[in-house]
Amino acid sequence: MEVGKMLIAAGFAAALSLSSVAPARAGDLSGAQLTCYVDTYAFDVPQADWCHSTWTPGTANNPSVAMFSVAGLPAGSYSYAWTDLETGRTPSGCGNAEYCIVPIATETRGDGEARARVVVTDLATGAQRALDATAWYWDGYN
């Protein structure tokens, strides 16, 4: 075999070895967390598993909303099924998305608590994980 053909064959073999990279693995749900924050006039930061805020005049609206969001998922394709744990129903406006916005009011106008659960399904593997979080909204004025 002449040298030119040997180089071409070696190059072709090298290209084939590069193309046999392992396929991407489906997402791992073990790092997933449900975060939340109660929307105020401050720069609210999501917290894992539970969150709270205190209402006083001029610092937030009352009622407000609790923002729940799934964090910690690797790249992949997922579905989301939300449940309001206080009513057992799907919260209004919370569809198949990684976030859910739930109304919340302090105890002067409501119960000051919002509890949510989301079941995350990895569409590549069918693996599921349920995540819960609770938001509290306290009255710091009355």
PDB file of C-alpha atoms in Angstrom:
ATOM      1  CA  MET A   1       0.000   0.000   0.000  1.00  0.00           C
ATOM      2  CA  GLU A   2       1.480   3.326  -0.932  1.00  0.00           C
ATOM      3  CA  VAL A   3       2.118   5.991   1.723  1.00  0.00           C
ATOM      4  CA  GLY A   4      -0.638   8.350   0.514  1.00  0.00           C
ATOM      5  CA  LYS A   5      -3.315   5.677   0.780  1.00  0.00           C
ATOM      6  CA  MET A   6      -2.025   4.671   4.227  1.00  0.00           C
ATOM      7  CA  LEU A   7      -2.311   8.277   5.425  1.00  0.00           C
ATOM      8  CA  ILE A   8      -5.843   8.555   4.065  1.00  0.00           C
ATOM      9  CA  ALA A   9      -6.811   5.270   5.753  1.00  0.00           C
ATOM     10  CA  ALA A  10      -5.275   6.402   9.046  1.00  0.00           C
ATOM     11  CA  GLY A  11      -7.092   9.745   8.818  1.00  0.00           C
ATOM     12  CA  PHE A  12     -10.367   7.997   8.088  1.00  0.00           C
ATOM     13  CA  ALA A  13      -9.875   5.663  11.081  1.00  0.00           C
ATOM     14  CA  ALA A  14      -9.113   8.646  13.328  1.00  0.00           C
ATOM     15  CA  ALA A  15     -12.239  10.447  12.132  1.00  0.00           C
ATOM     16  CA  LEU A  16     -14.350   7.358  12.867  1.00  0.00           C
ATOM     17  CA  SER A  17     -12.957   7.098  16.387  1.00  0.00           C
ATOM     18  CA  LEU A  18     -13.871  10.733  17.047  1.00  0.00           C
ATOM     19  CA  SER A  19     -17.413  10.249  15.810  1.00  0.00           C
ATOM     20  CA  SER A  20     -18.095   7.404  18.248  1.00  0.00           C
ATOM     21  CA  VAL A  21     -18.527   9.719  21.240  1.00  0.00           C
ATOM     22  CA  ALA A  22     -20.996   8.342  23.771  1.00  0.00           C
ATOM     23  CA  PRO A  23     -24.554   9.623  23.346  1.00  0.00           C
ATOM     24  CA  ALA A  24     -25.801  12.304  25.730  1.00  0.00           C
ATOM     25  CA  ARG A  25     -27.349  10.919  28.910  1.00  0.00           C
ATOM     26  CA  ALA A  26     -30.836  11.894  29.937  1.00  0.00           C
ATOM     27  CA  GLY A  27     -31.186  14.444  32.711  1.00  0.00           C
ATOM     28  CA  ASP A  28     -30.691  13.453  36.332  1.00  0.00           C
ATOM     29  CA  LEU A  29     -33.533  14.658  38.559  1.00  0.00           C
ATOM     30  CA  SER A  30     -31.631  14.236  41.840  1.00  0.00           C
ATOM     31  CA  GLY A  31     -30.419  17.861  41.886  1.00  0.00           C
ATOM     32  CA  ALA A  32     -33.831  19.390  41.199  1.00  0.00           C
ATOM     33  CA  GLN A  33     -35.302  21.788  43.766  1.00  0.00           C
ATOM     34  CA  LEU A  34     -38.485  23.792  43.991  1.00  0.00           C
ATOM     35  CA  THR A  35     -37.659  27.418  44.799  1.00  0.00           C
ATOM     36  CA  CYS A  36     -39.952  30.285  45.705  1.00  0.00           C
ATOM     37  CA  TYR A  37     -40.182  33.936  46.637  1.00  0.00           C
ATOM     38  CA  VAL A  38     -42.995  36.287  47.608  1.00  0.00           C
ATOM     39  CA  ASP A  39     -43.039  39.223  45.199  1.00  0.00           C
ATOM     40  CA  THR A  40     -42.301  42.523  46.937  1.00  0.00           C
ATOM     41  CA  TYR A  41     -40.697  45.814  45.900  1.00  0.00           C
ATOM     42  CA  ALA A  42     -37.289  44.416  46.955  1.00  0.00           C
ATOM     43  CA  PHE A  43     -35.015  42.386  44.730  1.00  0.00           C
ATOM     44  CA  ASP A  44     -36.531  39.055  45.702  1.00  0.00           C
ATOM     45  CA  VAL A  45     -34.247  36.023  45.506  1.00  0.00           C
ATOM     46  CA  PRO A  46     -35.632  32.503  45.070  1.00  0.00           C
ATOM     47  CA  GLN A  47     -35.006  30.145  47.999  1.00  0.00           C
ATOM     48  CA  ALA A  48     -35.113  26.349  47.869  1.00  0.00           C
ATOM     49  CA  ASP A  49     -38.000  24.536  49.606  1.00  0.00           C
ATOM     50  CA  TRP A  50     -39.464  27.533  51.503  1.00  0.00           C
ATOM     51  CA  CYS A  51     -39.522  31.312  51.403  1.00  0.00           C
ATOM     52  CA  HIS A  52     -41.042  34.188  53.308  1.00  0.00           C
ATOM     53  CA  SER A  53     -41.615  37.897  53.175  1.00  0.00           C
ATOM     54  CA  THR A  54     -43.119  40.483  55.497  1.00  0.00           C
ATOM     55  CA  TRP A  55     -45.585  43.096  54.361  1.00  0.00           C
ATOM     56  CA  THR A  56     -45.498  46.680  55.620  1.00  0.00           C
ATOM     57  CA  PRO A  57     -47.010  49.724  53.900  1.00  0.00           C
ATOM     58  CA  GLY A  58     -44.873  50.843  50.981  1.00  0.00           C
ATOM     59  CA  THR A  59     -42.772  47.657  50.800  1.00  0.00           C
ATOM     60  CA  ALA A  60     -45.093  45.367  48.853  1.00  0.00           C
ATOM     61  CA  ASN A  61     -48.604  44.834  47.597  1.00  0.00           C
ATOM     62  CA  ASN A  62     -51.068  42.901  49.715  1.00  0.00           C
ATOM     63  CA  PRO A  63     -52.268  40.624  48.266  1.00  0.00           C
ATOM     64  CA  SER A  64     -49.212  39.687  46.222  1.00  0.00           C
ATOM     65  CA  VAL A  65     -48.003  36.525  44.477  1.00  0.00           C
ATOM     66  CA  ALA A  66     -45.689  33.670  45.351  1.00  0.00           C
ATOM     67  CA  MET A  67     -43.435  32.639  42.484  1.00  0.00           C
ATOM     68  CA  PHE A  68     -42.506  28.939  42.459  1.00  0.00           C
ATOM     69  CA  SER A  69     -39.838  27.699  40.047  1.00  0.00           C
ATOM     70  CA  VAL A  70     -37.944  24.461  39.389  1.00  0.00           C
ATOM     71  CA  ALA A  71     -34.158  24.817  39.600  1.00  0.00           C
ATOM     72  CA  GLY A  72     -31.237  22.413  39.304  1.00  0.00           C
ATOM     73  CA  LEU A  73     -32.292  20.454  36.242  1.00  0.00           C
ATOM     74  CA  PRO A  74     -29.669  19.637  33.626  1.00  0.00           C
ATOM     75  CA  ALA A  75     -30.364  20.330  29.973  1.00  0.00           C
ATOM     76  CA  GLY A  76     -33.136  18.098  28.737  1.00  0.00           C
ATOM     77  CA  SER A  77     -36.814  17.909  27.999  1.00  0.00           C
ATOM     78  CA  TYR A  78     -39.245  17.852  30.922  1.00  0.00           C
ATOM     79  CA  SER A  79     -42.933  18.109  31.690  1.00  0.00           C
ATOM     80  CA  TYR A  80     -44.355  19.782  34.804  1.00  0.00           C
ATOM     81  CA  ALA A  81     -47.594  18.996  36.659  1.00  0.00           C
ATOM     82  CA  TRP A  82     -48.467  21.534  39.406  1.00  0.00           C
ATOM     83  CA  THR A  83     -50.695  21.081  42.471  1.00  0.00           C
ATOM     84  CA  ASP A  84     -51.818  23.654  45.030  1.00  0.00           C
ATOM     85  CA  LEU A  85     -51.349  21.661  48.248  1.00  0.00           C
ATOM     86  CA  GLU A  86     -53.969  23.726  50.075  1.00  0.00           C
ATOM     87  CA  THR A  87     -56.746  22.947  47.600  1.00  0.00           C
ATOM     88  CA  GLY A  88     -55.502  19.799  45.864  1.00  0.00           C
ATOM     89  CA  ARG A  89     -56.124  21.453  42.488  1.00  0.00           C
ATOM     90  CA  THR A  90     -53.956  22.735  39.681  1.00  0.00           C
ATOM     91  CA  PRO A  91     -53.338  26.438  40.349  1.00  0.00           C
ATOM     92  CA  SER A  92     -54.984  28.709  37.799  1.00  0.00           C
ATOM     93  CA  GLY A  93     -52.507  29.674  35.102  1.00  0.00           C
ATOM     94  CA  CYS A  94     -49.923  27.032  36.080  1.00  0.00           C
ATOM     95  CA  GLY A  95     -49.550  24.837  33.074  1.00  0.00           C
ATOM     96  CA  ASN A  96     -46.755  22.700  31.744  1.00  0.00           C
ATOM     97  CA  ALA A  97     -43.991  25.181  32.632  1.00  0.00           C
ATOM     98  CA  GLU A  98     -41.055  25.221  35.044  1.00  0.00           C
ATOM     99  CA  TYR A  99     -42.659  28.045  37.038  1.00  0.00           C
ATOM    100  CA  CYS A 100     -45.995  28.731  38.705  1.00  0.00           C
ATOM    101  CA  ILE A 101     -47.405  31.987  40.114  1.00  0.00           C
ATOM    102  CA  VAL A 102     -49.849  31.641  43.015  1.00  0.00           C
ATOM    103  CA  PRO A 103     -51.800  34.453  44.739  1.00  0.00           C
ATOM    104  CA  ILE A 104     -50.836  35.058  48.373  1.00  0.00           C
ATOM    105  CA  ALA A 105     -52.040  37.534  51.001  1.00  0.00           C
ATOM    106  CA  THR A 106     -50.961  38.255  54.557  1.00  0.00           C
ATOM    107  CA  GLU A 107     -53.071  36.963  57.419  1.00  0.00           C
ATOM    108  CA  THR A 108     -54.966  40.284  57.459  1.00  0.00           C
ATOM    109  CA  ARG A 109     -56.399  39.416  54.022  1.00  0.00           C
ATOM    110  CA  GLY A 110     -55.921  35.666  53.785  1.00  0.00           C
ATOM    111  CA  ASP A 111     -53.959  32.853  55.331  1.00  0.00           C
ATOM    112  CA  GLY A 112     -50.462  34.114  54.517  1.00  0.00           C
ATOM    113  CA  GLU A 113     -49.382  30.759  53.124  1.00  0.00           C
ATOM    114  CA  ALA A 114     -49.074  29.165  49.685  1.00  0.00           C
ATOM    115  CA  ARG A 115     -47.943  25.557  49.264  1.00  0.00           C
ATOM    116  CA  ALA A 116     -47.105  24.046  45.891  1.00  0.00           C
ATOM    117  CA  ARG A 117     -45.993  20.710  44.518  1.00  0.00           C
ATOM    118  CA  VAL A 118     -44.687  19.979  41.063  1.00  0.00           C
ATOM    119  CA  VAL A 119     -44.093  16.562  39.552  1.00  0.00           C
ATOM    120  CA  VAL A 120     -41.225  16.830  37.077  1.00  0.00           C
ATOM    121  CA  THR A 121     -41.036  14.137  34.395  1.00  0.00           C
ATOM    122  CA  ASP A 122     -37.919  13.560  32.301  1.00  0.00           C
ATOM    123  CA  LEU A 123     -39.426  12.992  28.854  1.00  0.00           C
ATOM    124  CA  ALA A 124     -36.375  11.002  27.675  1.00  0.00           C
ATOM    125  CA  THR A 125     -36.497   8.395  30.464  1.00  0.00           C
ATOM    126  CA  GLY A 126     -39.924   8.725  32.090  1.00  0.00           C
ATOM    127  CA  ALA A 127     -38.258   9.303  35.480  1.00  0.00           C
ATOM    128  CA  GLN A 128     -40.336  11.469  37.839  1.00  0.00           C
ATOM    129  CA  ARG A 129     -39.668  13.498  40.949  1.00  0.00           C
ATOM    130  CA  ALA A 130     -42.122  15.381  43.173  1.00  0.00           C
ATOM    131  CA  LEU A 131     -40.890  18.677  44.649  1.00  0.00           C
ATOM    132  CA  ASP A 132     -42.656  20.752  47.337  1.00  0.00           C
ATOM    133  CA  ALA A 133     -42.181  24.304  48.590  1.00  0.00           C
ATOM    134  CA  THR A 134     -44.028  26.631  50.952  1.00  0.00           C
ATOM    135  CA  ALA A 135     -44.236  30.418  50.818  1.00  0.00           C
ATOM    136  CA  TRP A 136     -45.240  32.527  53.838  1.00  0.00           C
ATOM    137  CA  TYR A 137     -46.347  36.151  53.758  1.00  0.00           C
ATOM    138  CA  TRP A 138     -46.505  37.813  57.150  1.00  0.00           C
ATOM    139  CA  ASP A 139     -48.088  41.080  58.244  1.00  0.00           C
ATOM    140  CA  GLY A 140     -45.401  43.266  59.772  1.00  0.00           C
ATOM    141  CA  TYR A 141     -47.711  46.247  60.364  1.00  0.00           C
ATOM    142  CA  ASN A 142     -51.003  45.196  61.978  1.00  0.00           C
TER     143      ASN A 142
END
